[in-house]
Amino acid sequence: AVGDVVVLADSGATSVFVNGWQYLETGAVSSVTPVVGQEGTEVQLEGTALLGGGEHVVAVAVSGAAAVVNVENDTVVSISLGPQTQGLGDILITADTGALVRAIDSFTYLESGIIDTVNPTSGQLGTSIVLSGSRMRGGGTSIVSAELR
């Protein structure tokens, strides 16, 4: 809907700009995938008006921690999570217009994964390695790769 912009001074005087403002659809997140993870997890946010009438997402915070924006448009924002302590929290998307889109209690940070042991600790190409630790799947169901750097 289009509306007027009206400024009221303490003297009682008013200034009006007729049809100077257009109310846009309020942004909403309709799905978060996955809903649990830890630092490094890639999360896809789907919804409507995620850019808040603007052209870019300037920030995404998950449980108060900054995330890296990988893909952004009005219906999908893909992010990679930064470090944060475990727990349930909100996702907050900030657009270049200053518009905010919030998904309340929509993501649970898991405690970070830990590698306790690597066996053997040296080898050559083709050596099989056994890793032991905890929470290495980061909320997923399997490990898809491991690499030595």
Coordinates of N, CA and C in Angstrom, one line a residue:
A1 N 0.8 -1.2 0.0 CA 0.0 0.0 0.0 C 0.9 1.2 0.0
V2 N 0.4 2.3 -0.7 CA 1.2 3.5 -0.8 C 0.6 4.5 0.2
G3 N 1.4 5.2 0.9 CA 0.9 6.2 1.9 C 1.7 7.5 1.9
D4 N 1.2 8.4 2.6 CA 1.9 9.7 2.7 C 2.9 9.7 3.8
V5 N 3.9 10.6 3.6 CA 4.9 10.8 4.7 C 4.5 12.2 5.3
V6 N 4.3 12.1 6.6 CA 3.9 13.3 7.3 C 4.8 13.6 8.5
V7 N 5.3 14.9 8.5 CA 6.2 15.3 9.6 C 5.5 16.3 10.4
L8 N 5.5 16.1 11.8 CA 4.8 17.0 12.7 C 5.8 17.7 13.5
A9 N 5.9 19.0 13.5 CA 6.9 19.8 14.3 C 6.2 20.1 15.7
D10 N 7.1 20.4 16.7 CA 6.5 20.7 18.0 C 5.7 22.0 18.0
S11 N 5.8 22.8 17.0 CA 4.9 24.0 16.8 C 3.5 23.7 16.4
G12 N 3.4 22.4 15.9 CA 2.1 22.0 15.4 C 2.0 22.0 13.9
A13 N 3.1 22.6 13.2 CA 3.1 22.6 11.8 C 3.4 21.2 11.2
T14 N 2.8 21.0 10.0 CA 3.0 19.7 9.4 C 3.6 19.9 8.0
S15 N 4.3 18.9 7.5 CA 4.8 18.8 6.2 C 4.4 17.5 5.6
V16 N 3.9 17.4 4.4 CA 3.4 16.2 3.8 C 4.0 16.0 2.5
F17 N 4.4 14.7 2.2 CA 4.8 14.3 0.9 C 3.8 13.2 0.5
V18 N 2.9 13.6 -0.4 CA 1.8 12.7 -0.8 C 2.3 11.5 -1.6
N19 N 1.8 10.3 -1.2 CA 2.3 9.0 -1.8 C 3.8 8.9 -1.8
G20 N 4.4 9.3 -0.8 CA 5.9 9.2 -0.7 C 6.4 8.0 -0.1
W21 N 5.6 7.0 0.3 CA 6.1 5.8 0.9 C 5.3 4.6 0.5
Q22 N 6.0 3.5 0.2 CA 5.2 2.3 -0.2 C 5.6 1.2 0.9
Y23 N 4.6 0.7 1.5 CA 4.8 -0.4 2.4 C 5.0 -1.7 1.6
L24 N 6.1 -2.4 1.9 CA 6.4 -3.6 1.3 C 6.0 -4.8 2.1
E25 N 5.9 -6.0 1.5 CA 5.7 -7.2 2.3 C 6.7 -7.4 3.3
T26 N 6.3 -7.8 4.5 CA 7.3 -8.1 5.6 C 8.0 -9.4 5.3
G27 N 9.3 -9.4 5.4 CA 10.0 -10.6 5.1 C 9.8 -11.7 6.2
A28 N 9.8 -12.9 5.7 CA 9.6 -14.1 6.6 C 10.4 -15.3 6.2
V29 N 11.0 -16.0 7.1 CA 11.7 -17.2 6.9 C 10.7 -18.3 7.0
S30 N 10.6 -19.2 6.0 CA 9.6 -20.3 6.0 C 10.3 -21.6 6.3
S31 N 11.6 -21.7 6.0 CA 12.3 -23.0 6.3 C 13.8 -22.7 6.6
V32 N 14.3 -23.5 7.5 CA 15.8 -23.5 7.8 C 16.3 -24.9 7.7
T33 N 17.3 -25.1 6.8 CA 17.8 -26.5 6.6 C 19.3 -26.5 6.7
P34 N 19.9 -27.2 7.5 CA 19.4 -28.0 8.6 C 19.0 -27.1 9.8
V35 N 18.4 -27.6 10.8 CA 18.0 -26.8 12.0 C 19.0 -27.0 13.2
V36 N 20.0 -27.8 13.0 CA 21.0 -28.0 14.0 C 22.4 -28.1 13.3
G37 N 23.5 -27.6 14.0 CA 24.8 -27.7 13.4 C 25.8 -27.0 14.3
Q38 N 27.0 -26.9 13.7 CA 28.1 -26.2 14.5 C 28.9 -25.4 13.5
E39 N 30.0 -24.8 14.0 CA 30.8 -23.9 13.2 C 31.1 -24.6 11.8
G40 N 31.0 -23.9 10.7 CA 31.2 -24.5 9.4 C 30.0 -25.0 8.7
T41 N 29.0 -25.3 9.4 CA 27.7 -25.9 8.8 C 27.2 -24.9 7.8
E42 N 26.8 -25.4 6.7 CA 26.1 -24.6 5.7 C 24.6 -24.7 5.9
V43 N 23.9 -23.6 6.0 CA 22.5 -23.5 6.3 C 21.8 -22.8 5.2
Q44 N 20.7 -23.3 4.7 CA 19.9 -22.6 3.7 C 18.6 -22.1 4.4
L45 N 18.4 -20.8 4.2 CA 17.2 -20.1 4.7 C 16.3 -19.8 3.5
E46 N 15.0 -20.3 3.5 CA 14.1 -20.0 2.5 C 12.9 -19.2 3.0
G47 N 12.4 -18.3 2.2 CA 11.3 -17.5 2.6 C 10.8 -16.5 1.6
T48 N 10.3 -15.4 2.1 CA 9.8 -14.3 1.2 C 10.4 -13.0 1.6
A49 N 10.6 -12.1 0.7 CA 11.1 -10.7 1.0 C 12.3 -10.7 1.9
L50 N 13.2 -11.7 1.7 CA 14.4 -11.8 2.6 C 15.4 -10.6 2.4
L51 N 15.3 -9.9 1.2 CA 16.1 -8.7 1.0 C 15.5 -7.4 1.5
G52 N 14.3 -7.5 2.1 CA 13.7 -6.4 2.7 C 13.5 -5.2 1.8
G53 N 13.3 -5.4 0.5 CA 13.1 -4.3 -0.4 C 14.4 -3.8 -1.0
G54 N 15.5 -4.4 -0.5 CA 16.8 -3.9 -1.0 C 17.4 -4.8 -2.0
E55 N 18.7 -4.7 -2.2 CA 19.4 -5.5 -3.2 C 20.4 -6.5 -2.6
H56 N 20.7 -6.4 -1.3 CA 21.7 -7.2 -0.7 C 21.4 -7.5 0.8
V57 N 21.9 -8.7 1.2 CA 22.0 -9.0 2.7 C 23.3 -8.4 3.2
V58 N 23.3 -7.6 4.2 CA 24.6 -7.1 4.7 C 25.1 -7.9 5.9
A59 N 24.2 -8.6 6.6 CA 24.6 -9.4 7.7 C 23.6 -10.5 8.0
V60 N 24.1 -11.6 8.5 CA 23.2 -12.7 9.1 C 23.8 -13.1 10.4
A61 N 23.0 -13.1 11.4 CA 23.5 -13.6 12.7 C 22.7 -14.8 13.1
V62 N 23.3 -15.8 13.7 CA 22.7 -17.0 14.2 C 23.0 -17.2 15.6
S63 N 22.0 -17.1 16.5 CA 22.2 -17.1 17.9 C 23.2 -16.0 18.3
G64 N 23.2 -14.9 17.6 CA 24.1 -13.8 17.9 C 25.4 -13.8 17.3
A65 N 25.8 -14.9 16.6 CA 27.1 -15.0 16.0 C 27.0 -14.7 14.5
A66 N 28.0 -14.0 14.0 CA 28.0 -13.7 12.6 C 28.2 -14.9 11.7
A67 N 27.4 -15.0 10.6 CA 27.6 -16.0 9.6 C 28.1 -15.4 8.3
V68 N 28.7 -16.2 7.5 CA 29.2 -15.8 6.2 C 28.0 -16.1 5.2
V69 N 27.7 -15.0 4.4 CA 26.6 -15.2 3.4 C 27.3 -15.7 2.1
N70 N 26.7 -16.9 1.6 CA 27.3 -17.5 0.4 C 26.4 -17.2 -0.8
V71 N 25.1 -17.2 -0.7 CA 24.1 -16.9 -1.7 C 23.0 -16.1 -1.1
E72 N 22.5 -15.1 -1.9 CA 21.5 -14.3 -1.4 C 20.5 -13.8 -2.5
N73 N 19.2 -14.0 -2.3 CA 18.2 -13.4 -3.2 C 17.0 -13.2 -2.3
D74 N 15.9 -12.8 -2.9 CA 14.7 -12.5 -2.1 C 14.0 -13.7 -1.5
T75 N 14.3 -14.9 -2.0 CA 13.7 -16.1 -1.5 C 14.6 -17.1 -0.9
V76 N 16.0 -17.0 -1.1 CA 16.9 -17.9 -0.5 C 18.2 -17.2 0.0
V77 N 18.6 -17.5 1.2 CA 19.9 -17.0 1.7 C 20.6 -18.2 2.2
S78 N 21.8 -18.5 1.7 CA 22.6 -19.6 2.1 C 23.8 -19.0 2.9
I79 N 24.1 -19.6 4.1 CA 25.1 -19.1 5.0 C 26.0 -20.2 5.5
S80 N 27.2 -19.9 5.9 CA 28.1 -20.8 6.6 C 28.2 -20.2 8.0
L81 N 28.1 -21.1 9.0 CA 28.1 -20.7 10.4 C 29.5 -20.4 10.9
G82 N 29.5 -19.4 11.8 CA 30.8 -19.1 12.5 C 30.7 -19.7 13.9
P83 N 31.7 -19.5 14.7 CA 31.7 -20.1 16.0 C 30.7 -19.5 17.0
Q84 N 30.2 -20.4 17.8 CA 29.2 -20.0 18.8 C 29.0 -21.1 19.9
T85 N 28.6 -20.7 21.0 CA 28.4 -21.7 22.1 C 27.1 -22.5 21.8
Q86 N 26.9 -23.7 22.3 CA 25.7 -24.5 22.0 C 24.5 -23.9 22.6
G87 N 23.4 -24.1 21.9 CA 22.1 -23.7 22.4 C 21.2 -23.3 21.2
L88 N 19.9 -23.1 21.6 CA 18.8 -22.6 20.7 C 18.9 -21.1 20.5
G89 N 18.7 -20.6 19.3 CA 18.6 -19.2 19.1 C 17.9 -18.8 17.8
D90 N 17.9 -17.5 17.7 CA 17.2 -16.8 16.5 C 18.2 -16.7 15.3
I91 N 17.6 -16.5 14.2 CA 18.4 -16.2 13.0 C 17.9 -14.8 12.6
L92 N 18.8 -13.8 12.4 CA 18.5 -12.5 12.0 C 19.2 -12.1 10.7
I93 N 18.4 -11.8 9.7 CA 18.9 -11.3 8.4 C 18.7 -9.8 8.4
T94 N 19.8 -9.1 8.1 CA 19.8 -7.6 7.9 C 20.0 -7.3 6.5
A95 N 19.1 -6.5 5.9 CA 19.2 -6.1 4.5 C 19.9 -4.8 4.4
D96 N 20.3 -4.4 3.2 CA 21.0 -3.1 3.0 C 20.0 -1.9 3.2
T97 N 18.7 -2.2 3.3 CA 17.8 -1.1 3.6 C 17.6 -0.9 5.1
G98 N 18.2 -1.8 5.8 CA 18.0 -1.8 7.3 C 16.9 -2.7 7.8
A99 N 16.2 -3.3 6.8 CA 15.1 -4.2 7.2 C 15.6 -5.4 7.8
L100 N 14.9 -5.9 8.8 CA 15.3 -7.1 9.5 C 14.2 -8.2 9.3
V101 N 14.8 -9.4 9.1 CA 13.9 -10.6 9.0 C 14.4 -11.6 10.0
R102 N 13.5 -11.9 10.9 CA 13.9 -12.8 12.1 C 13.1 -14.1 12.1
A103 N 13.9 -15.2 12.4 CA 13.3 -16.5 12.6 C 13.6 -16.8 14.0
I104 N 12.6 -16.8 14.9 CA 12.8 -16.9 16.3 C 13.0 -18.4 16.7
D105 N 13.9 -18.7 17.6 CA 14.2 -20.0 18.0 C 14.3 -21.0 16.9
S106 N 15.0 -20.7 15.9 CA 14.9 -21.6 14.6 C 16.2 -22.4 14.4
F107 N 17.2 -22.2 15.2 CA 18.5 -23.0 15.0 C 19.1 -23.4 16.3
T108 N 19.6 -24.6 16.4 CA 20.3 -25.0 17.6 C 21.8 -25.3 17.2
Y109 N 22.7 -24.5 17.9 CA 24.1 -24.7 17.8 C 24.4 -25.9 18.6
L110 N 25.2 -26.8 18.0 CA 25.7 -28.0 18.7 C 27.2 -27.7 19.2
E111 N 27.6 -28.4 20.2 CA 29.0 -28.3 20.7 C 29.9 -28.7 19.5
S112 N 31.0 -28.0 19.4 CA 31.9 -28.3 18.3 C 32.5 -29.7 18.4
G113 N 32.8 -30.2 17.2 CA 33.4 -31.5 17.1 C 34.9 -31.5 17.6
I114 N 35.3 -32.7 18.1 CA 36.7 -32.8 18.6 C 37.3 -34.1 18.0
I115 N 38.5 -34.0 17.5 CA 39.3 -35.1 17.1 C 40.3 -35.4 18.3
D116 N 40.2 -36.5 18.9 CA 41.0 -36.8 20.1 C 42.3 -37.5 19.6
T117 N 42.2 -38.5 18.7 CA 43.4 -39.2 18.3 C 43.4 -39.4 16.8
V118 N 44.6 -39.5 16.2 CA 44.8 -39.9 14.8 C 45.8 -41.0 14.9
N119 N 45.4 -42.1 14.2 CA 46.3 -43.3 14.3 C 46.4 -44.0 12.9
P120 N 47.5 -44.1 12.3 CA 48.8 -43.6 12.8 C 49.0 -42.1 12.6
T121 N 50.0 -41.5 13.1 CA 50.2 -40.1 13.0 C 51.1 -39.7 11.9
S122 N 51.6 -40.7 11.1 CA 52.4 -40.4 9.9 C 52.2 -41.5 8.9
G123 N 52.5 -41.3 7.7 CA 52.3 -42.3 6.6 C 52.6 -41.7 5.3
Q124 N 52.3 -42.5 4.3 CA 52.5 -42.1 2.9 C 51.2 -42.2 2.1
L125 N 51.2 -41.8 0.9 CA 50.0 -41.9 0.1 C 49.4 -43.3 0.2
G126 N 48.1 -43.4 0.5 CA 47.4 -44.7 0.6 C 47.3 -45.3 2.0
T127 N 48.0 -44.6 3.0 CA 47.9 -45.1 4.3 C 46.5 -44.9 4.9
S128 N 45.9 -45.9 5.5 CA 44.6 -45.8 6.1 C 44.8 -45.2 7.5
I129 N 43.9 -44.3 7.9 CA 44.0 -43.6 9.1 C 42.7 -43.8 9.9
V130 N 42.8 -43.9 11.2 CA 41.6 -44.0 12.1 C 41.6 -42.8 12.9
L131 N 40.4 -42.1 12.9 CA 40.2 -40.9 13.8 C 39.3 -41.3 14.9
S132 N 39.5 -40.8 16.1 CA 38.5 -41.0 17.1 C 38.3 -39.7 17.8
G133 N 37.1 -39.5 18.2 CA 36.7 -38.2 18.8 C 35.2 -38.2 19.1
S134 N 34.7 -37.0 19.2 CA 33.3 -36.9 19.4 C 32.7 -35.7 18.6
R135 N 31.4 -35.8 18.3 CA 30.6 -34.8 17.6 C 31.2 -34.4 16.3
M136 N 31.9 -35.3 15.6 CA 32.6 -35.0 14.3 C 31.6 -34.9 13.2
R137 N 30.4 -35.4 13.3 CA 29.4 -35.4 12.3 C 28.6 -34.0 12.3
G138 N 28.8 -33.2 13.3 CA 28.2 -31.9 13.4 C 26.7 -31.9 13.2
G139 N 26.0 -32.8 13.7 CA 24.6 -32.9 13.6 C 24.1 -33.7 12.4
G140 N 25.0 -34.1 11.5 CA 24.7 -34.8 10.4 C 24.6 -36.3 10.7
T141 N 24.4 -37.2 9.7 CA 24.3 -38.6 9.9 C 25.6 -39.3 9.5
S142 N 26.5 -38.7 8.7 CA 27.7 -39.3 8.3 C 28.8 -38.3 8.0
I143 N 30.0 -38.8 7.9 CA 31.2 -38.0 7.5 C 31.4 -38.2 6.0
V144 N 31.4 -37.2 5.3 CA 31.5 -37.3 3.8 C 32.9 -37.2 3.3
S145 N 33.8 -36.7 4.1 CA 35.2 -36.6 3.7 C 36.1 -36.3 4.9
A146 N 37.4 -36.6 4.8 CA 38.4 -36.2 5.7 C 39.6 -35.9 4.9
E147 N 40.4 -34.9 5.3 CA 41.6 -34.6 4.6 C 42.7 -34.2 5.5
L148 N 43.9 -34.4 5.0 CA 45.1 -34.0 5.7 C 45.7 -32.8 5.0
R149 N 46.0 -31.8 5.9 CA 46.5 -30.5 5.3 C 47.9 -30.2 5.7

